Amino acid sequence: MSTREGVSFARDSTSATGRAVLADALRKADPVGARAVEHETSWRRNYLEHFRRAVEAGIGDAAAARSVAAEGLRSATEQMRYDEVPLASAIETVPLEQALHTTTLQGGGSPDAEVSIPYRGERLRGAGLVRQLDEWVARGVITQSCSDAVQTVMTHPEWLRLEGDTVVVLGAGAEMGPYRALQRWGATVAALDLPRADVQQRVREVATAGAGRVLVPSRIVTDAGADEGADLVRELPAVADWLDRLADQTGDRLVLG
């Protein structure tokens, strides 16, 4: 594993970096909100108000939501550092310490044939799920568009396998996240998490119990084994290189999740 410092905030102020990124994220969709971020005199106390405004800017306006996300990401790559190199240029300029290889894990289960959602100790499906969606809409828990989207997938369970896509799951070994659901559905996943034995054991257990295919970054070690996993903070250029090669090898569209 790399000993680099890796991805980090600018050394002068993490708060200043966060403010700059949020202001840039809002600048096109909500210029008034961007100025409010820049002129906030009590950032540590009031920052949540500004982040909420960034969410509100995209409600009901898909173009604004995409703008907030895209401009925020652009600014973050300009503000953050990889060692002492701007993150925006690190992937192209920092030499690779080692190229990552791919270990493939194949699940032995059968993919889910219908949409189901865990709720209060059971899995809702079919008519029961539709009733619960209607209740959530009535209570304001979800929007009607969310309910409609779930029900659309319910009528097309073949979509669950996500044919033609490889989903890149960051932090695949975490308890929360899409990795387990994707494996139940039979999807192909590029599973990224730390190169630690306990973390990679969780990744393997989900993969072998699932119905999909899992692609794990690994490096060849002297005992002919495979040291699996990658550190996104310290090995970002190597991870980016691996994903580029993975896309070429599989022919799939990569979807970050």
Coordinates of N, CA and C in Angstrom, one line a residue:
M1 N 0.8 -1.2 0.0 CA 0.0 0.0 0.0 C 0.9 1.2 0.0
S2 N 0.4 2.3 -0.6 CA 1.2 3.5 -0.8 C 1.4 4.2 0.6
T3 N 2.6 4.9 0.7 CA 2.9 5.7 1.9 C 2.7 7.1 1.7
R4 N 2.1 7.5 0.5 CA 1.8 8.9 0.2 C 0.8 9.5 1.2
E5 N 0.9 10.8 1.3 CA -0.2 11.5 2.1 C -1.5 11.5 1.3
G6 N -1.4 11.6 0.0 CA -2.6 11.4 -0.8 C -3.5 12.6 -0.8
V7 N -4.8 12.4 -0.9 CA -5.8 13.4 -1.1 C -5.9 14.2 0.3
S8 N -5.9 15.5 0.2 CA -6.0 16.3 1.4 C -6.5 17.7 1.1
F9 N -7.0 18.4 2.2 CA -7.4 19.7 2.1 C -6.1 20.6 1.9
A10 N -6.4 21.8 1.4 CA -5.3 22.8 1.4 C -4.9 23.1 2.9
R11 N -3.6 23.3 3.1 CA -3.1 23.4 4.5 C -3.6 24.6 5.2
D12 N -4.0 25.7 4.6 CA -4.3 26.9 5.3 C -5.6 26.8 6.1
S13 N -6.6 26.2 5.5 CA -7.9 26.2 6.2 C -8.9 25.2 5.6
T14 N -9.3 24.2 6.3 CA -10.3 23.3 5.8 C -11.7 24.0 5.6
S15 N -12.0 24.9 6.5 CA -13.2 25.6 6.4 C -13.3 26.5 5.2
A16 N -12.2 27.2 4.9 CA -12.1 28.0 3.7 C -12.3 27.2 2.4
T17 N -11.7 26.0 2.4 CA -11.9 25.1 1.3 C -13.4 24.7 1.1
G18 N -14.0 24.3 2.2 CA -15.4 23.9 2.2 C -16.3 25.0 1.7
R19 N -16.0 26.2 2.2 CA -16.9 27.4 1.8 C -16.7 27.7 0.3
A20 N -15.4 27.6 -0.2 CA -15.2 27.9 -1.6 C -15.9 26.9 -2.5
V21 N -15.8 25.6 -2.1 CA -16.5 24.6 -2.9 C -18.0 24.8 -3.0
L22 N -18.6 25.1 -1.8 CA -20.0 25.3 -1.8 C -20.5 26.5 -2.5
A23 N -19.7 27.6 -2.4 CA -20.0 28.8 -3.1 C -20.0 28.6 -4.7
D24 N -19.0 27.9 -5.1 CA -18.9 27.5 -6.5 C -20.0 26.6 -7.0
A25 N -20.4 25.7 -6.1 CA -21.5 24.8 -6.5 C -22.8 25.5 -6.7
L26 N -23.0 26.6 -5.9 CA -24.2 27.3 -6.0 C -24.2 28.4 -7.1
R27 N -23.0 28.8 -7.5 CA -22.9 30.1 -8.3 C -23.8 30.2 -9.5
K28 N -24.0 29.1 -10.3 CA -24.8 29.2 -11.4 C -26.3 29.0 -11.1
A29 N -26.6 28.0 -10.2 CA -28.0 27.7 -9.9 C -28.6 28.7 -8.9
D30 N -27.8 29.3 -8.0 CA -28.3 30.2 -7.0 C -27.3 31.2 -6.7
P31 N -27.1 32.2 -7.5 CA -26.0 33.2 -7.3 C -26.2 34.0 -5.9
V32 N -27.4 34.2 -5.5 CA -27.6 34.9 -4.2 C -27.1 33.9 -3.1
G33 N -27.4 32.7 -3.2 CA -26.9 31.7 -2.2 C -25.4 31.6 -2.2
A34 N -24.8 31.7 -3.4 CA -23.3 31.7 -3.4 C -22.7 32.9 -2.7
R35 N -23.3 34.0 -2.9 CA -22.8 35.2 -2.2 C -23.0 35.1 -0.7
A36 N -24.1 34.5 -0.3 CA -24.4 34.3 1.1 C -23.3 33.4 1.8
V37 N -22.9 32.4 1.1 CA -21.8 31.5 1.6 C -20.6 32.3 1.7
E38 N -20.2 33.1 0.7 CA -18.9 33.9 0.8 C -18.9 35.0 1.9
H39 N -20.1 35.5 2.2 CA -20.2 36.6 3.2 C -20.6 36.1 4.6
E40 N -20.8 34.8 4.8 CA -21.1 34.2 6.1 C -20.0 34.5 7.1
T41 N -20.4 35.1 8.2 CA -19.4 35.5 9.2 C -19.3 34.5 10.4
S42 N -20.2 33.5 10.4 CA -20.2 32.5 11.4 C -20.4 31.2 10.8
W43 N -19.4 30.8 10.0 CA -19.5 29.6 9.2 C -19.7 28.3 10.0
R44 N -18.9 28.1 11.1 CA -19.0 26.9 11.8 C -20.4 26.7 12.5
R45 N -21.0 27.8 12.8 CA -22.4 27.8 13.4 C -23.5 27.6 12.3
N46 N -23.3 28.2 11.2 CA -24.4 28.4 10.2 C -24.2 27.6 8.9
Y47 N -23.2 26.8 8.8 CA -22.9 26.1 7.5 C -24.1 25.2 7.1
L48 N -24.8 24.6 8.0 CA -25.9 23.7 7.6 C -27.0 24.4 6.8
E49 N -27.2 25.7 7.1 CA -28.2 26.5 6.4 C -27.8 26.6 4.9
H50 N -26.6 26.8 4.7 CA -26.1 26.9 3.3 C -26.1 25.6 2.5
F51 N -25.8 24.5 3.2 CA -25.8 23.2 2.5 C -27.3 22.9 2.2
R52 N -28.2 23.2 3.1 CA -29.6 23.0 2.9 C -30.1 23.8 1.6
R53 N -29.6 25.0 1.5 CA -29.9 25.8 0.4 C -29.4 25.2 -0.9
A54 N -28.3 24.5 -0.9 CA -27.8 23.8 -2.1 C -28.7 22.7 -2.5
V55 N -29.3 22.0 -1.5 CA -30.2 20.9 -1.8 C -31.5 21.5 -2.4
E56 N -32.0 22.6 -1.8 CA -33.2 23.2 -2.2 C -33.1 23.8 -3.6
A57 N -31.9 24.2 -4.0 CA -31.7 24.8 -5.4 C -32.0 23.8 -6.4
G58 N -31.9 22.5 -6.1 CA -32.1 21.5 -7.1 C -33.5 20.8 -7.1
I59 N -34.3 21.2 -6.1 CA -35.6 20.5 -6.0 C -36.5 21.0 -7.1
G60 N -37.1 20.1 -7.9 CA -38.0 20.4 -8.9 C -37.3 21.0 -10.2
D61 N -35.9 21.0 -10.2 CA -35.2 21.6 -11.3 C -34.0 20.7 -11.6
A62 N -34.1 19.8 -12.5 CA -33.1 18.8 -12.7 C -31.8 19.5 -13.2
A63 N -31.9 20.5 -14.1 CA -30.7 21.2 -14.6 C -30.0 21.9 -13.4
A64 N -30.7 22.5 -12.5 CA -30.1 23.1 -11.4 C -29.4 22.1 -10.5
A65 N -30.0 21.0 -10.3 CA -29.4 19.9 -9.4 C -28.1 19.4 -10.0
R66 N -28.1 19.2 -11.4 CA -26.9 18.8 -12.0 C -25.8 19.8 -12.0
S67 N -26.2 21.1 -12.1 CA -25.3 22.2 -12.0 C -24.6 22.2 -10.7
V68 N -25.4 22.1 -9.6 CA -24.8 22.2 -8.2 C -23.8 21.0 -8.1
A69 N -24.2 19.8 -8.5 CA -23.3 18.7 -8.4 C -22.0 18.9 -9.2
A70 N -22.2 19.2 -10.5 CA -21.0 19.3 -11.4 C -20.1 20.5 -11.0
E71 N -20.6 21.6 -10.7 CA -19.8 22.7 -10.3 C -19.1 22.5 -8.9
G72 N -19.8 21.8 -8.0 CA -19.2 21.5 -6.8 C -18.0 20.5 -6.9
L73 N -18.2 19.5 -7.8 CA -17.1 18.5 -8.1 C -15.9 19.2 -8.8
R74 N -16.2 20.1 -9.7 CA -15.2 20.8 -10.4 C -14.4 21.6 -9.4
S75 N -15.0 22.4 -8.6 CA -14.3 23.2 -7.6 C -13.5 22.3 -6.6
A76 N -14.1 21.2 -6.2 CA -13.4 20.4 -5.2 C -12.1 19.9 -5.8
T77 N -12.1 19.5 -7.1 CA -10.9 19.0 -7.7 C -9.8 20.1 -7.8
E78 N -10.3 21.3 -7.9 CA -9.4 22.5 -8.0 C -8.8 22.8 -6.6
Q79 N -9.7 22.7 -5.6 CA -9.3 23.2 -4.2 C -8.5 22.1 -3.5
M80 N -8.8 20.8 -3.7 CA -8.1 19.8 -2.9 C -6.8 19.5 -3.5
R81 N -5.9 18.7 -2.8 CA -4.6 18.4 -3.2 C -4.4 16.9 -3.1
Y82 N -3.5 16.4 -4.0 CA -2.9 15.1 -3.9 C -1.5 15.2 -3.6
D83 N -1.0 14.9 -2.4 CA 0.3 15.4 -1.9 C 0.3 16.9 -2.1
E84 N 1.2 17.4 -2.9 CA 1.3 18.9 -3.1 C 0.8 19.3 -4.5
V85 N 0.2 18.3 -5.2 CA -0.3 18.6 -6.6 C -1.8 18.8 -6.6
P86 N -2.3 19.8 -7.3 CA -3.8 20.0 -7.4 C -4.4 18.7 -7.8
L87 N -5.5 18.4 -7.1 CA -6.2 17.1 -7.4 C -6.7 17.0 -8.9
A88 N -7.0 18.2 -9.4 CA -7.5 18.2 -10.8 C -6.5 17.6 -11.8
S89 N -5.2 17.8 -11.5 CA -4.1 17.3 -12.4 C -3.4 16.1 -11.9
A90 N -3.7 15.7 -10.7 CA -2.9 14.6 -10.1 C -3.0 13.3 -10.9
I91 N -4.2 13.0 -11.3 CA -4.4 11.7 -12.0 C -3.5 11.6 -13.3
E92 N -3.3 12.8 -13.9 CA -2.6 12.8 -15.2 C -1.1 12.9 -15.0
T93 N -0.7 13.5 -13.8 CA 0.7 13.9 -13.7 C 1.5 13.1 -12.7
V94 N 0.8 12.5 -11.7 CA 1.5 11.7 -10.6 C 1.8 10.3 -11.2
P95 N 3.1 9.9 -11.2 CA 3.4 8.6 -11.7 C 2.9 7.5 -10.8
L96 N 2.5 6.4 -11.5 CA 1.9 5.2 -10.7 C 3.1 4.5 -10.0
E97 N 2.8 4.2 -8.7 CA 3.8 3.4 -7.9 C 3.6 1.9 -8.3
Q98 N 2.4 1.5 -8.6 CA 2.1 0.1 -9.0 C 0.8 0.1 -9.7
A99 N 0.7 -0.6 -10.8 CA -0.6 -0.8 -11.5 C -1.4 -1.9 -10.8
L100 N -2.7 -1.6 -10.6 CA -3.5 -2.6 -10.0 C -4.1 -3.6 -11.0
H101 N -4.2 -4.8 -10.5 CA -4.8 -5.9 -11.3 C -6.2 -6.1 -10.8
T102 N -6.9 -7.1 -11.4 CA -8.3 -7.4 -11.1 C -8.4 -8.8 -10.6
T103 N -9.1 -9.0 -9.4 CA -9.5 -10.3 -8.9 C -11.0 -10.3 -9.1
T104 N -11.5 -11.4 -9.8 CA -12.9 -11.6 -10.1 C -13.5 -12.6 -9.1
L105 N -14.6 -12.1 -8.5 CA -15.4 -13.0 -7.5 C -16.8 -13.2 -8.1
Q106 N -17.2 -14.5 -8.3 CA -18.5 -14.8 -8.9 C -19.4 -15.3 -7.8
G107 N -20.6 -14.7 -7.7 CA -21.6 -15.2 -6.8 C -22.2 -16.5 -7.2
G108 N -22.7 -17.3 -6.3 CA -23.3 -18.6 -6.6 C -24.8 -18.6 -6.4
G109 N -25.4 -17.5 -6.1 CA -26.8 -17.5 -5.8 C -27.7 -17.1 -7.1
S110 N -29.0 -17.1 -6.9 CA -29.9 -16.8 -8.0 C -30.3 -15.3 -7.8
P111 N -30.4 -14.5 -8.8 CA -30.7 -13.1 -8.7 C -32.2 -12.9 -8.3
D112 N -32.5 -11.9 -7.5 CA -33.8 -11.5 -7.2 C -34.6 -11.3 -8.5
A113 N -35.9 -11.8 -8.5 CA -36.7 -11.6 -9.7 C -37.7 -10.5 -9.5
E114 N -37.7 -9.8 -8.4 CA -38.6 -8.7 -8.1 C -38.0 -7.7 -7.2
V115 N -38.5 -6.5 -7.2 CA -38.1 -5.4 -6.3 C -38.6 -5.7 -4.9
S116 N -37.8 -5.5 -3.9 CA -38.2 -5.6 -2.6 C -37.4 -4.6 -1.7
I117 N -38.1 -4.1 -0.7 CA -37.4 -3.0 0.1 C -37.5 -3.5 1.6
P118 N -36.4 -3.5 2.3 CA -36.4 -3.8 3.7 C -37.1 -2.7 4.6
Y119 N -38.0 -3.1 5.4 CA -38.7 -2.2 6.2 C -39.3 -2.8 7.5
R120 N -38.8 -2.4 8.6 CA -39.2 -2.8 9.9 C -39.2 -4.4 10.1
G121 N -38.0 -4.9 9.7 CA -37.8 -6.3 9.9 C -38.3 -7.3 8.8
E122 N -39.0 -6.7 7.8 CA -39.4 -7.6 6.7 C -39.1 -6.9 5.4
R123 N -39.3 -7.7 4.3 CA -39.1 -7.1 3.0 C -40.4 -6.9 2.3
L124 N -40.7 -5.7 1.9 CA -41.9 -5.3 1.2 C -41.8 -5.6 -0.2
R125 N -42.8 -6.2 -0.8 CA -42.8 -6.5 -2.3 C -44.2 -6.5 -2.8
G126 N -44.4 -6.4 -4.1 CA -45.7 -6.5 -4.7 C -46.7 -5.5 -4.2
A127 N -47.9 -6.0 -4.0 CA -49.0 -5.0 -3.5 C -48.7 -4.4 -2.2
G128 N -48.0 -5.1 -1.3 CA -47.7 -4.6 0.0 C -46.7 -3.4 -0.1
L129 N -45.8 -3.5 -1.1 CA -44.8 -2.4 -1.3 C -45.6 -1.2 -1.9
V130 N -46.5 -1.4 -2.8 CA -47.2 -0.3 -3.4 C -48.0 0.4 -2.4
R131 N -48.7 -0.3 -1.5 CA -49.5 0.3 -0.4 C -48.5 1.2 0.5
Q132 N -47.4 0.7 0.8 CA -46.5 1.4 1.6 C -45.9 2.7 0.9
L133 N -45.7 2.6 -0.4 CA -45.3 3.7 -1.1 C -46.3 4.8 -1.1
D134 N -47.6 4.4 -1.3 CA -48.7 5.3 -1.3 C -48.8 6.0 0.1
E135 N -48.6 5.3 1.2 CA -48.6 5.8 2.5 C -47.5 6.8 2.7
W136 N -46.3 6.5 2.2 CA -45.2 7.4 2.4 C -45.4 8.7 1.6
V137 N -46.0 8.6 0.4 CA -46.3 9.8 -0.4 C -47.3 10.7 0.4
A138 N -48.4 10.0 0.9 CA -49.4 10.8 1.7 C -48.8 11.5 2.9
R139 N -47.8 10.9 3.5 CA -47.2 11.5 4.7 C -46.1 12.4 4.4
G140 N -45.7 12.5 3.1 CA -44.6 13.4 2.7 C -43.3 12.9 3.0
V141 N -43.2 11.6 3.2 CA -41.9 10.9 3.4 C -41.1 10.9 2.1
I142 N -41.8 10.6 1.0 CA -41.2 10.6 -0.3 C -42.1 11.3 -1.3
T143 N -41.5 11.7 -2.4 CA -42.3 12.4 -3.5 C -43.0 11.4 -4.3
Q144 N -44.0 11.9 -5.0 CA -44.8 11.0 -6.0 C -43.8 10.5 -7.0
S145 N -42.9 11.3 -7.5 CA -41.9 10.8 -8.5 C -41.1 9.7 -8.0
C146 N -40.7 9.7 -6.7 CA -40.0 8.6 -6.2 C -40.8 7.3 -6.2
S147 N -42.1 7.4 -5.8 CA -42.9 6.2 -5.8 C -43.1 5.7 -7.3
D148 N -43.3 6.7 -8.2 CA -43.5 6.3 -9.6 C -42.2 5.5 -10.1
A149 N -41.0 6.0 -9.7 CA -39.8 5.4 -10.2 C -39.7 3.9 -9.7
V150 N -40.0 3.7 -8.4 CA -39.9 2.4 -7.8 C -40.9 1.5 -8.5
Q151 N -42.1 2.0 -8.8 CA -43.1 1.1 -9.4 C -42.8 0.8 -10.9
T152 N -42.1 1.7 -11.5 CA -41.7 1.5 -12.9 C -40.7 0.3 -12.9
V153 N -39.7 0.3 -12.0 CA -38.8 -0.8 -11.9 C -39.5 -2.1 -11.5
M154 N -40.5 -2.0 -10.7 CA -41.3 -3.2 -10.3 C -41.9 -3.9 -11.5
T155 N -42.3 -3.1 -12.5 CA -42.8 -3.7 -13.7 C -41.8 -4.2 -14.7
H156 N -40.5 -3.8 -14.4 CA -39.4 -4.3 -15.3 C -38.3 -4.9 -14.4
P157 N -38.5 -6.0 -13.8 CA -37.5 -6.6 -12.9 C -36.2 -7.0 -13.6
E158 N -36.3 -7.1 -15.0 CA -35.1 -7.4 -15.7 C -34.1 -6.3 -15.7
W159 N -34.5 -5.1 -15.3 CA -33.6 -4.0 -15.2 C -32.6 -4.1 -14.0
L160 N -33.0 -4.9 -13.0 CA -32.2 -5.0 -11.8 C -30.8 -5.5 -12.0
R161 N -30.6 -6.3 -13.1 CA -29.2 -6.8 -13.3 C -28.3 -5.7 -13.9
L162 N -28.9 -4.6 -14.4 CA -28.1 -3.5 -14.9 C -27.2 -4.0 -16.0
E163 N -27.7 -4.7 -17.0 CA -26.9 -5.2 -18.1 C -26.2 -4.1 -18.8
G164 N -24.9 -4.2 -19.1 CA -24.1 -3.2 -19.8 C -23.5 -2.2 -18.9
D165 N -23.8 -2.2 -17.6 CA -23.2 -1.3 -16.6 C -22.3 -2.1 -15.6
T166 N -21.2 -1.5 -15.2 CA -20.4 -1.9 -14.1 C -20.5 -0.8 -13.0
V167 N -21.1 -1.1 -11.9 CA -21.3 -0.1 -10.8 C -20.0 -0.1 -9.9
V168 N -19.4 1.1 -9.9 CA -18.2 1.3 -9.0 C -18.7 1.7 -7.6
V169 N -18.6 0.8 -6.7 CA -19.1 1.0 -5.3 C -17.9 1.5 -4.4
L170 N -17.9 2.7 -4.0 CA -16.9 3.2 -3.1 C -17.2 2.8 -1.7
G171 N -16.3 2.2 -1.0 CA -16.5 1.8 0.4 C -17.5 0.6 0.4
A172 N -17.2 -0.4 -0.4 CA -18.1 -1.6 -0.6 C -18.3 -2.4 0.6
G173 N -17.3 -2.4 1.5 CA -17.4 -3.2 2.7 C -18.2 -2.6 3.9
A174 N -18.7 -1.3 3.6 CA -19.5 -0.6 4.7 C -20.9 -1.3 4.8
E175 N -21.5 -1.1 6.0 CA -22.8 -1.6 6.3 C -23.8 -1.0 5.4
M176 N -23.7 0.3 5.2 CA -24.7 1.1 4.4 C -24.1 1.2 3.0
G177 N -25.0 1.2 2.0 CA -24.5 1.4 0.6 C -25.2 0.3 -0.3
P178 N -25.0 0.4 -1.6 CA -25.7 -0.4 -2.6 C -25.1 -1.7 -2.9
Y179 N -24.0 -2.1 -2.3 CA -23.2 -3.3 -2.7 C -24.1 -4.5 -2.5
R180 N -24.7 -4.7 -1.3 CA -25.5 -5.9 -1.1 C -26.7 -6.1 -2.0
A181 N -27.4 -5.0 -2.2 CA -28.5 -5.0 -3.1 C -28.1 -5.3 -4.5
L182 N -27.0 -4.7 -5.0 CA -26.6 -5.0 -6.3 C -26.2 -6.5 -6.5
Q183 N -25.6 -7.1 -5.5 CA -25.3 -8.5 -5.6 C -26.5 -9.4 -5.5
R184 N -27.5 -9.0 -4.8 CA -28.8 -9.7 -4.8 C -29.4 -9.7 -6.2
W185 N -29.2 -8.6 -6.9 CA -29.9 -8.4 -8.2 C -29.1 -9.0 -9.3
G186 N -27.8 -9.4 -9.1 CA -27.0 -10.1 -10.1 C -26.2 -9.1 -11.0
A187 N -25.9 -7.9 -10.4 CA -25.2 -6.9 -11.2 C -23.7 -7.1 -11.1
T188 N -23.0 -6.4 -12.0 CA -21.5 -6.4 -12.0 C -21.0 -5.2 -11.2
V189 N -20.2 -5.4 -10.3 CA -19.7 -4.4 -9.4 C -18.2 -4.3 -9.3
A190 N -17.6 -3.1 -9.4 CA -16.2 -2.9 -9.1 C -16.2 -2.4 -7.7
A191 N -15.7 -3.3 -6.8 CA -15.8 -3.1 -5.3 C -14.6 -2.5 -4.8
L192 N -14.6 -1.2 -4.4 CA -13.5 -0.5 -3.9 C -13.6 -0.3 -2.4
D193 N -12.6 -0.8 -1.7 CA -12.5 -0.5 -0.2 C -11.0 -0.8 0.2
L194 N -10.7 -0.5 1.5 CA -9.4 -0.5 2.0 C -8.7 -1.9 1.9
P195 N -7.4 -1.9 1.6 CA -6.7 -3.2 1.6 C -6.4 -3.8 2.9
R196 N -7.5 -4.0 3.7 CA -7.4 -4.6 5.0 C -8.1 -6.0 5.0
A197 N -7.5 -7.0 5.7 CA -8.1 -8.3 5.7 C -9.6 -8.4 6.1
D198 N -9.9 -7.7 7.2 CA -11.3 -7.7 7.7 C -12.3 -7.1 6.7
V199 N -11.9 -6.0 6.1 CA -12.7 -5.3 5.1 C -12.9 -6.2 3.9
Q200 N -11.8 -6.7 3.4 CA -11.9 -7.5 2.1 C -12.6 -8.8 2.4
Q201 N -12.6 -9.3 3.6 CA -13.4 -10.5 3.9 C -14.9 -10.2 3.8
R202 N -15.3 -9.1 4.3 CA -16.7 -8.7 4.1 C -17.1 -8.6 2.6
V203 N -16.2 -8.0 1.9 CA -16.5 -7.8 0.4 C -16.6 -9.2 -0.2
R204 N -15.7 -10.2 0.2 CA -15.8 -11.5 -0.4 C -17.1 -12.3 0.0
E205 N -17.4 -12.1 1.3 CA -18.6 -12.8 1.8 C -19.9 -12.4 1.0
V206 N -20.0 -11.1 0.8 CA -21.2 -10.6 0.1 C -21.2 -11.1 -1.4
A207 N -20.0 -11.1 -2.0 CA -19.8 -11.5 -3.4 C -20.2 -13.0 -3.5
T208 N -19.7 -13.9 -2.7 CA -19.9 -15.3 -2.9 C -21.3 -15.7 -2.5
A209 N -22.0 -14.9 -1.6 CA -23.4 -15.2 -1.3 C -24.4 -14.6 -2.3
G210 N -23.9 -13.7 -3.1 CA -24.8 -13.0 -4.1 C -24.9 -13.7 -5.4
A211 N -25.5 -13.0 -6.4 CA -25.8 -13.6 -7.7 C -25.1 -12.8 -8.8
G212 N -24.2 -11.9 -8.4 CA -23.5 -11.1 -9.5 C -22.0 -11.4 -9.6
R213 N -21.3 -10.5 -10.2 CA -19.9 -10.6 -10.4 C -19.2 -9.4 -9.8
V214 N -18.2 -9.6 -9.0 CA -17.5 -8.6 -8.3 C -16.0 -8.5 -8.8
L215 N -15.6 -7.3 -9.2 CA -14.3 -7.0 -9.6 C -13.5 -6.2 -8.6
V216 N -12.4 -6.8 -8.0 CA -11.7 -6.2 -6.9 C -10.3 -5.8 -7.4
P217 N -9.9 -4.5 -7.1 CA -8.5 -4.2 -7.4 C -7.5 -5.0 -6.5
S218 N -6.4 -5.4 -7.1 CA -5.4 -6.2 -6.3 C -4.1 -5.9 -6.9
R219 N -3.1 -6.3 -6.1 CA -1.7 -6.2 -6.5 C -1.0 -7.5 -6.4
I220 N -0.1 -7.9 -7.2 CA 0.6 -9.1 -7.2 C 1.7 -9.0 -6.1
V221 N 1.8 -9.9 -5.2 CA 2.8 -9.9 -4.1 C 3.7 -11.1 -4.3
T222 N 4.8 -11.1 -3.5 CA 5.9 -12.0 -3.7 C 5.5 -13.5 -3.5
D223 N 4.5 -13.7 -2.7 CA 4.1 -15.1 -2.4 C 3.1 -15.7 -3.4
A224 N 2.9 -14.9 -4.5 CA 2.0 -15.3 -5.6 C 0.5 -15.2 -5.2
G225 N 0.3 -14.6 -4.1 CA -1.1 -14.3 -3.7 C -1.6 -13.0 -4.2
A226 N -2.7 -12.5 -3.8 CA -3.2 -11.3 -4.2 C -3.6 -10.4 -3.0
D227 N -3.0 -9.2 -3.0 CA -3.3 -8.3 -1.9 C -4.4 -7.4 -2.4
E228 N -5.6 -7.7 -2.0 CA -6.8 -7.1 -2.5 C -7.2 -5.8 -1.8
G229 N -7.8 -4.9 -2.6 CA -8.3 -3.6 -2.1 C -7.4 -2.5 -2.5
A230 N -7.9 -1.3 -2.3 CA -7.1 -0.1 -2.6 C -7.6 1.1 -1.8
D231 N -6.6 2.0 -1.4 CA -6.9 3.1 -0.6 C -7.1 4.3 -1.5
L232 N -8.4 4.8 -1.6 CA -8.7 5.9 -2.5 C -8.0 7.2 -2.1
V233 N -7.7 7.4 -0.9 CA -7.0 8.6 -0.5 C -5.5 8.6 -1.0
R234 N -4.8 7.5 -0.8 CA -3.4 7.4 -1.1 C -3.1 6.8 -2.4
E235 N -4.0 6.1 -3.0 CA -3.8 5.4 -4.3 C -4.7 5.9 -5.4
L236 N -5.1 7.1 -5.3 CA -6.1 7.6 -6.3 C -5.7 7.5 -7.8
P237 N -4.5 7.9 -8.2 CA -4.1 7.7 -9.6 C -4.1 6.3 -10.0
A238 N -3.7 5.3 -9.1 CA -3.7 3.9 -9.5 C -5.1 3.4 -9.6
V239 N -6.1 3.9 -8.8 CA -7.5 3.5 -8.9 C -8.1 4.0 -10.2
A240 N -7.8 5.3 -10.5 CA -8.3 5.8 -11.8 C -7.8 5.1 -13.0
D241 N -6.5 4.7 -12.9 CA -5.9 3.9 -14.0 C -6.6 2.6 -14.1
W242 N -6.8 1.9 -13.0 CA -7.5 0.6 -13.0 C -8.9 0.7 -13.6
L243 N -9.7 1.7 -13.2 CA -11.0 1.9 -13.7 C -11.0 2.1 -15.2
D244 N -10.1 2.9 -15.7 CA -10.0 3.2 -17.1 C -9.8 1.9 -17.9
R245 N -8.9 1.0 -17.4 CA -8.6 -0.2 -18.0 C -9.7 -1.2 -17.9
L246 N -10.4 -1.1 -16.8 CA -11.6 -2.0 -16.5 C -12.7 -1.7 -17.5
A247 N -12.9 -0.4 -17.8 CA -13.9 0.0 -18.8 C -13.6 -0.5 -20.2
D248 N -12.3 -0.4 -20.5 CA -11.9 -0.9 -21.8 C -12.1 -2.5 -21.9
Q249 N -11.7 -3.2 -20.8 CA -11.8 -4.6 -20.8 C -13.2 -5.2 -20.9
T250 N -14.1 -4.5 -20.1 CA -15.5 -5.0 -20.0 C -16.4 -4.5 -21.1
G251 N -16.0 -3.3 -21.6 CA -16.9 -2.7 -22.6 C -18.2 -2.1 -22.0
D252 N -18.3 -2.1 -20.6 CA -19.4 -1.6 -19.9 C -19.3 -0.1 -19.7
R253 N -20.4 0.5 -19.4 CA -20.4 1.9 -18.9 C -20.1 1.8 -17.4
L254 N -19.2 2.7 -16.9 CA -18.9 2.7 -15.5 C -19.9 3.7 -14.8
V255 N -20.5 3.3 -13.7 CA -21.4 4.1 -12.9 C -20.9 4.2 -11.5
L256 N -20.5 5.4 -11.1 CA -20.0 5.6 -9.7 C -21.1 5.6 -8.7
G257 N -21.0 4.8 -7.6 CA -22.0 4.8 -6.6 C -21.5 4.6 -5.2

